[in-house]
Amino acid sequence: MLLAAPVAQSQSLPVAVTAAGDTATVVVGNPTAPLAEVQLDFDDAQGLSPASLGVAADLVAVNSPALLARLPSGLVTVPAELPAMVAVEPPALGGLAFERRVHVELHTHALPYTAGSRFRLFKAPLGGAFRDVTSAVEPGSVRTRGTTGGFSQFVVVLDLRPTDAVVAEKLDYLRAQADLLAATEAEPLHALIDEVEVAVADGQFADAMAGVDALRARVSARAGLHIPEQWRATRDLANIAGELLSGLDTLAFSIGYLRDYGP
């Protein structure tokens, strides 16, 4: 009944958070019949606890102008069956830190899975523009997965944009992240990104995937000493390696989708 009725404004949802080791789990909604479950797997976390994550969730008005303005275009919508936004906003003094990436899985029974699904996992800074961070969409009913070098808000959307345009957007994001580095680090990354772009345009998807792997290998090898790789709750560090690796994860997903399902 709750999901069938329109949501006039944001309404808080209950969340139950547990954490152990490098993994945290969030149950959103009624614990006996949750609306969604979110799992966060950190590459390397310090100070991880339910309190240090700062998790909250809301039901949102899917057609509100404020929400629509944060999405890339009218072809991206939040499904009425899952009008939920999950925020992970660690408190500055909570002590959370991690290196490189967080692997995010949002699982829900509210949406049906089909092969070639257009459901995607999007992420935004608080109040900012959402972007696609999807690295997998799998059954069960729907499991959207992605990675991130930081936080804040996550939402599942239906994305009907042409996939080649999505790929171009993700290439531009990688270029923007590379531009945050010194020229000696940025230039080799730009050269590899250009090679991936050309391979995609030529329909040479194996070459494009090989280029993504080469980028991932270079970033991983140079993370830490040459490319900043740490995020912490005090927000005084730029986790560029994590953002680059996450950008490559979602780029690989979209290249594979373009290969398998077309534009």
CSV table of C-alpha atoms in Angstrom, one decimal:
chain,number,residue,atom,x,y,z
A,1,MET,CA,0.0,0.0,0.0
A,2,LEU,CA,2.8,2.4,0.8
A,3,LEU,CA,4.5,1.9,-2.5
A,4,ALA,CA,1.3,2.1,-4.5
A,5,ALA,CA,0.5,5.6,-3.3
A,6,PRO,CA,2.3,8.6,-4.6
A,7,VAL,CA,4.9,10.1,-2.3
A,8,ALA,CA,4.2,13.8,-1.7
A,9,GLN,CA,7.6,14.6,-0.1
A,10,SER,CA,10.6,12.8,1.3
A,11,GLN,CA,9.8,10.5,4.2
A,12,SER,CA,12.4,8.9,6.4
A,13,LEU,CA,12.8,5.1,6.2
A,14,PRO,CA,14.1,3.0,9.1
A,15,VAL,CA,17.6,1.5,8.6
A,16,ALA,CA,19.4,-1.2,10.5
A,17,VAL,CA,23.2,-1.1,10.0
A,18,THR,CA,25.7,-3.8,11.0
A,19,ALA,CA,29.5,-3.8,10.4
A,20,ALA,CA,32.3,-6.3,10.8
A,21,GLY,CA,35.8,-6.3,9.2
A,22,ASP,CA,35.6,-4.5,5.9
A,23,THR,CA,31.9,-5.1,5.3
A,24,ALA,CA,28.8,-3.2,6.3
A,25,THR,CA,25.2,-4.2,5.7
A,26,VAL,CA,22.1,-1.9,5.7
A,27,VAL,CA,18.5,-3.1,5.8
A,28,VAL,CA,16.2,-0.4,4.5
A,29,GLY,CA,12.6,-0.4,5.7
A,30,ASN,CA,10.7,-3.1,7.6
A,31,PRO,CA,13.2,-5.6,8.9
A,32,THR,CA,10.9,-8.5,8.2
A,33,ALA,CA,10.1,-7.4,4.7
A,34,PRO,CA,12.8,-4.8,3.7
A,35,LEU,CA,12.4,-2.5,0.8
A,36,ALA,CA,16.1,-2.9,0.0
A,37,GLU,CA,19.3,-4.2,1.4
A,38,VAL,CA,22.7,-2.5,0.8
A,39,GLN,CA,26.1,-4.1,1.3
A,40,LEU,CA,29.3,-2.1,1.4
A,41,ASP,CA,32.5,-4.0,0.9
A,42,PHE,CA,35.6,-1.8,1.5
A,43,ASP,CA,39.0,-2.6,-0.2
A,44,ASP,CA,40.7,-1.5,3.1
A,45,ALA,CA,38.7,0.2,5.9
A,46,GLN,CA,39.7,1.7,9.2
A,47,GLY,CA,37.3,2.7,11.9
A,48,LEU,CA,34.3,1.1,10.2
A,49,SER,CA,31.2,0.9,12.4
A,50,PRO,CA,27.5,1.5,12.1
A,51,ALA,CA,27.9,4.9,13.7
A,52,SER,CA,30.9,5.9,11.6
A,53,LEU,CA,29.0,5.3,8.3
A,54,GLY,CA,26.2,7.8,9.0
A,55,VAL,CA,23.5,5.9,7.0
A,56,ALA,CA,20.0,7.3,6.3
A,57,ALA,CA,17.3,6.4,3.8
A,58,ASP,CA,14.2,8.2,2.5
A,59,LEU,CA,11.2,7.6,0.4
A,60,VAL,CA,11.3,10.3,-2.4
A,61,ALA,CA,8.8,11.9,-4.7
A,62,VAL,CA,9.9,10.3,-8.0
A,63,ASN,CA,8.4,13.1,-10.1
A,64,SER,CA,9.5,16.0,-8.0
A,65,PRO,CA,11.3,18.8,-10.0
A,66,ALA,CA,14.1,18.9,-7.4
A,67,LEU,CA,14.9,15.2,-7.9
A,68,LEU,CA,14.5,15.3,-11.7
A,69,ALA,CA,16.9,18.2,-11.9
A,70,ARG,CA,19.6,16.0,-10.3
A,71,LEU,CA,19.3,13.3,-13.0
A,72,PRO,CA,21.1,13.4,-16.3
A,73,SER,CA,18.1,13.7,-18.5
A,74,GLY,CA,14.4,13.0,-18.9
A,75,LEU,CA,15.4,9.5,-20.0
A,76,VAL,CA,16.6,8.7,-16.5
A,77,THR,CA,13.8,8.1,-13.9
A,78,VAL,CA,13.5,6.7,-10.4
A,79,PRO,CA,11.0,3.7,-10.6
A,80,ALA,CA,7.8,4.2,-8.6
A,81,GLU,CA,8.2,0.7,-7.3
A,82,LEU,CA,11.5,1.7,-5.5
A,83,PRO,CA,11.2,5.4,-4.6
A,84,ALA,CA,14.1,5.1,-2.1
A,85,MET,CA,17.3,7.0,-1.7
A,86,VAL,CA,20.1,5.8,0.6
A,87,ALA,CA,22.6,8.3,2.0
A,88,VAL,CA,26.0,7.3,3.4
A,89,GLU,CA,27.4,10.4,4.9
A,90,PRO,CA,30.0,9.6,7.5
A,91,PRO,CA,30.3,12.1,10.3
A,92,ALA,CA,33.5,14.1,10.1
A,93,LEU,CA,34.6,13.0,13.6
A,94,GLY,CA,33.5,9.4,13.2
A,95,GLY,CA,37.0,8.1,12.3
A,96,LEU,CA,36.1,6.3,9.1
A,97,ALA,CA,38.8,6.0,6.4
A,98,PHE,CA,39.5,3.7,3.5
A,99,GLU,CA,41.8,3.2,0.6
A,100,ARG,CA,40.7,2.9,-3.0
A,101,ARG,CA,37.2,1.7,-3.5
A,102,VAL,CA,34.0,0.7,-1.8
A,103,HIS,CA,32.0,-2.0,-3.5
A,104,VAL,CA,28.2,-1.3,-3.2
A,105,GLU,CA,25.4,-3.7,-3.8
A,106,LEU,CA,21.8,-2.6,-3.6
A,107,HIS,CA,19.4,-5.6,-3.6
A,108,THR,CA,15.6,-5.3,-3.9
A,109,HIS,CA,12.6,-7.5,-4.5
A,110,ALA,CA,10.6,-4.5,-5.5
A,111,LEU,CA,11.9,-4.6,-9.1
A,112,PRO,CA,11.7,-7.4,-11.7
A,113,TYR,CA,14.9,-8.5,-13.4
A,114,THR,CA,15.1,-9.2,-17.1
A,115,ALA,CA,18.2,-9.8,-19.3
A,116,GLY,CA,19.5,-6.6,-20.6
A,117,SER,CA,17.9,-4.7,-17.8
A,118,ARG,CA,18.1,-0.9,-17.9
A,119,PHE,CA,18.1,-0.5,-14.1
A,120,ARG,CA,21.2,1.2,-12.9
A,121,LEU,CA,22.9,2.3,-9.7
A,122,PHE,CA,23.4,6.0,-9.5
A,123,LYS,CA,25.4,8.1,-7.0
A,124,ALA,CA,25.5,11.8,-6.1
A,125,PRO,CA,27.1,14.1,-3.5
A,126,LEU,CA,24.5,15.4,-1.1
A,127,GLY,CA,22.1,17.6,-3.1
A,128,GLY,CA,24.3,17.2,-6.3
A,129,ALA,CA,24.0,15.7,-9.7
A,130,PHE,CA,23.6,11.9,-10.0
A,131,ARG,CA,25.8,9.8,-12.2
A,132,ASP,CA,25.9,6.2,-13.2
A,133,VAL,CA,28.3,4.0,-11.2
A,134,THR,CA,26.9,0.6,-12.2
A,135,SER,CA,29.3,-2.3,-12.6
A,136,ALA,CA,26.7,-5.1,-12.7
A,137,VAL,CA,22.9,-5.7,-12.8
A,138,GLU,CA,22.0,-9.3,-11.7
A,139,PRO,CA,18.9,-11.2,-10.8
A,140,GLY,CA,17.6,-11.8,-7.4
A,141,SER,CA,15.1,-9.9,-7.9
A,142,VAL,CA,17.4,-7.0,-8.9
A,143,ARG,CA,20.9,-6.6,-7.6
A,144,THR,CA,22.6,-3.5,-8.8
A,145,ARG,CA,26.3,-3.3,-8.1
A,146,GLY,CA,28.8,-0.5,-8.4
A,147,THR,CA,32.0,0.9,-6.9
A,148,THR,CA,32.9,4.3,-5.5
A,149,GLY,CA,35.9,6.2,-4.2
A,150,GLY,CA,33.6,8.2,-1.8
A,151,PHE,CA,30.0,8.7,-0.7
A,152,SER,CA,27.0,10.1,-0.4
A,153,GLN,CA,23.6,9.3,-1.9
A,154,PHE,CA,22.6,6.2,-3.9
A,155,VAL,CA,19.4,5.5,-5.9
A,156,VAL,CA,18.3,2.8,-8.4
A,157,VAL,CA,17.1,4.3,-11.7
A,158,LEU,CA,15.7,3.3,-15.0
A,159,ASP,CA,18.2,4.6,-17.6
A,160,LEU,CA,16.9,4.7,-21.2
A,161,ARG,CA,19.7,6.9,-22.6
A,162,PRO,CA,21.6,5.6,-25.6
A,163,THR,CA,24.5,3.5,-24.3
A,164,ASP,CA,27.1,5.1,-26.6
A,165,ALA,CA,26.2,8.4,-25.0
A,166,VAL,CA,26.6,6.9,-21.5
A,167,VAL,CA,30.1,5.5,-22.5
A,168,ALA,CA,31.1,9.0,-23.7
A,169,GLU,CA,30.0,10.5,-20.4
A,170,LYS,CA,32.0,8.0,-18.5
A,171,LEU,CA,35.1,8.6,-20.6
A,172,ASP,CA,34.8,12.3,-19.9
A,173,TYR,CA,34.5,11.6,-16.2
A,174,LEU,CA,37.8,9.7,-16.3
A,175,ARG,CA,39.5,12.5,-18.1
A,176,ALA,CA,38.3,15.0,-15.5
A,177,GLN,CA,39.7,12.8,-12.7
A,178,ALA,CA,43.0,12.4,-14.6
A,179,ASP,CA,43.2,16.2,-14.9
A,180,LEU,CA,43.4,16.5,-11.1
A,181,LEU,CA,46.9,14.9,-11.3
A,182,ALA,CA,50.2,16.3,-12.3
A,183,ALA,CA,50.8,16.3,-16.0
A,184,THR,CA,53.3,13.4,-15.8
A,185,GLU,CA,50.6,11.2,-14.3
A,186,ALA,CA,47.7,12.6,-16.4
A,187,GLU,CA,49.2,12.4,-19.8
A,188,PRO,CA,49.7,8.6,-19.9
A,189,LEU,CA,46.1,8.1,-18.6
A,190,HIS,CA,44.7,10.5,-21.3
A,191,ALA,CA,46.5,8.5,-24.0
A,192,LEU,CA,45.0,5.2,-22.8
A,193,ILE,CA,41.5,6.8,-22.4
A,194,ASP,CA,41.8,8.1,-26.0
A,195,GLU,CA,42.7,4.5,-27.2
A,196,VAL,CA,39.6,3.1,-25.5
A,197,GLU,CA,37.4,5.8,-27.1
A,198,VAL,CA,38.7,5.0,-30.6
A,199,ALA,CA,38.2,1.3,-30.0
A,200,VAL,CA,34.6,1.8,-28.9
A,201,ALA,CA,33.9,4.0,-31.9
A,202,ASP,CA,35.3,1.4,-34.2
A,203,GLY,CA,33.3,-1.4,-32.6
A,204,GLN,CA,36.5,-3.1,-31.4
A,205,PHE,CA,35.1,-4.0,-28.0
A,206,ALA,CA,37.9,-6.5,-27.1
A,207,ASP,CA,40.5,-3.8,-27.7
A,208,ALA,CA,38.4,-1.4,-25.7
A,209,MET,CA,38.2,-3.8,-22.7
A,210,ALA,CA,42.0,-4.4,-23.0
A,211,GLY,CA,42.4,-0.6,-22.8
A,212,VAL,CA,40.3,-0.5,-19.7
A,213,ASP,CA,42.4,-3.3,-18.2
A,214,ALA,CA,45.6,-1.4,-19.0
A,215,LEU,CA,44.2,1.8,-17.4
A,216,ARG,CA,43.2,-0.2,-14.3
A,217,ALA,CA,46.6,-1.8,-14.1
A,218,ARG,CA,48.4,1.6,-14.3
A,219,VAL,CA,46.2,3.3,-11.7
A,220,SER,CA,46.6,0.3,-9.3
A,221,ALA,CA,50.3,0.2,-9.7
A,222,ARG,CA,50.8,3.9,-9.1
A,223,ALA,CA,48.1,4.4,-6.4
A,224,GLY,CA,49.5,5.5,-3.1
A,225,LEU,CA,52.8,6.9,-4.0
A,226,HIS,CA,51.9,8.8,-7.3
A,227,ILE,CA,48.1,8.8,-7.3
A,228,PRO,CA,46.2,9.7,-4.0
A,229,GLU,CA,44.3,6.6,-2.8
A,230,GLN,CA,42.8,7.5,0.6
A,231,TRP,CA,39.4,8.8,1.7
A,232,ARG,CA,38.6,9.8,5.2
A,233,ALA,CA,35.7,11.4,7.0
A,234,THR,CA,37.5,14.7,7.6
A,235,ARG,CA,37.2,15.2,3.8
A,236,ASP,CA,40.8,16.6,3.6
A,237,LEU,CA,42.1,14.0,1.0
A,238,ALA,CA,41.2,13.4,-2.6
A,239,ASN,CA,40.8,9.7,-3.4
A,240,ILE,CA,41.7,10.0,-7.1
A,241,ALA,CA,42.8,6.4,-7.5
A,242,GLY,CA,39.5,5.2,-6.0
A,243,GLU,CA,37.5,7.5,-8.4
A,244,LEU,CA,39.5,6.4,-11.4
A,245,LEU,CA,39.2,2.7,-10.6
A,246,SER,CA,35.5,3.1,-9.9
A,247,GLY,CA,35.1,5.0,-13.2
A,248,LEU,CA,36.8,2.2,-15.0
A,249,ASP,CA,34.6,-0.4,-13.4
A,250,THR,CA,31.4,1.3,-14.6
A,251,LEU,CA,32.9,2.1,-18.0
A,252,ALA,CA,33.7,-1.6,-18.5
A,253,PHE,CA,30.0,-2.4,-17.7
A,254,SER,CA,28.7,0.1,-20.3
A,255,ILE,CA,31.1,-1.1,-23.0
A,256,GLY,CA,30.0,-4.7,-22.3
A,257,TYR,CA,26.4,-3.6,-22.5
A,258,LEU,CA,27.0,-1.7,-25.8
A,259,ARG,CA,28.7,-4.8,-27.2
A,260,ASP,CA,25.9,-7.2,-26.1
A,261,TYR,CA,22.8,-5.1,-26.6
A,262,GLY,CA,23.8,-2.3,-28.9
A,263,PRO,CA,23.2,1.4,-28.5
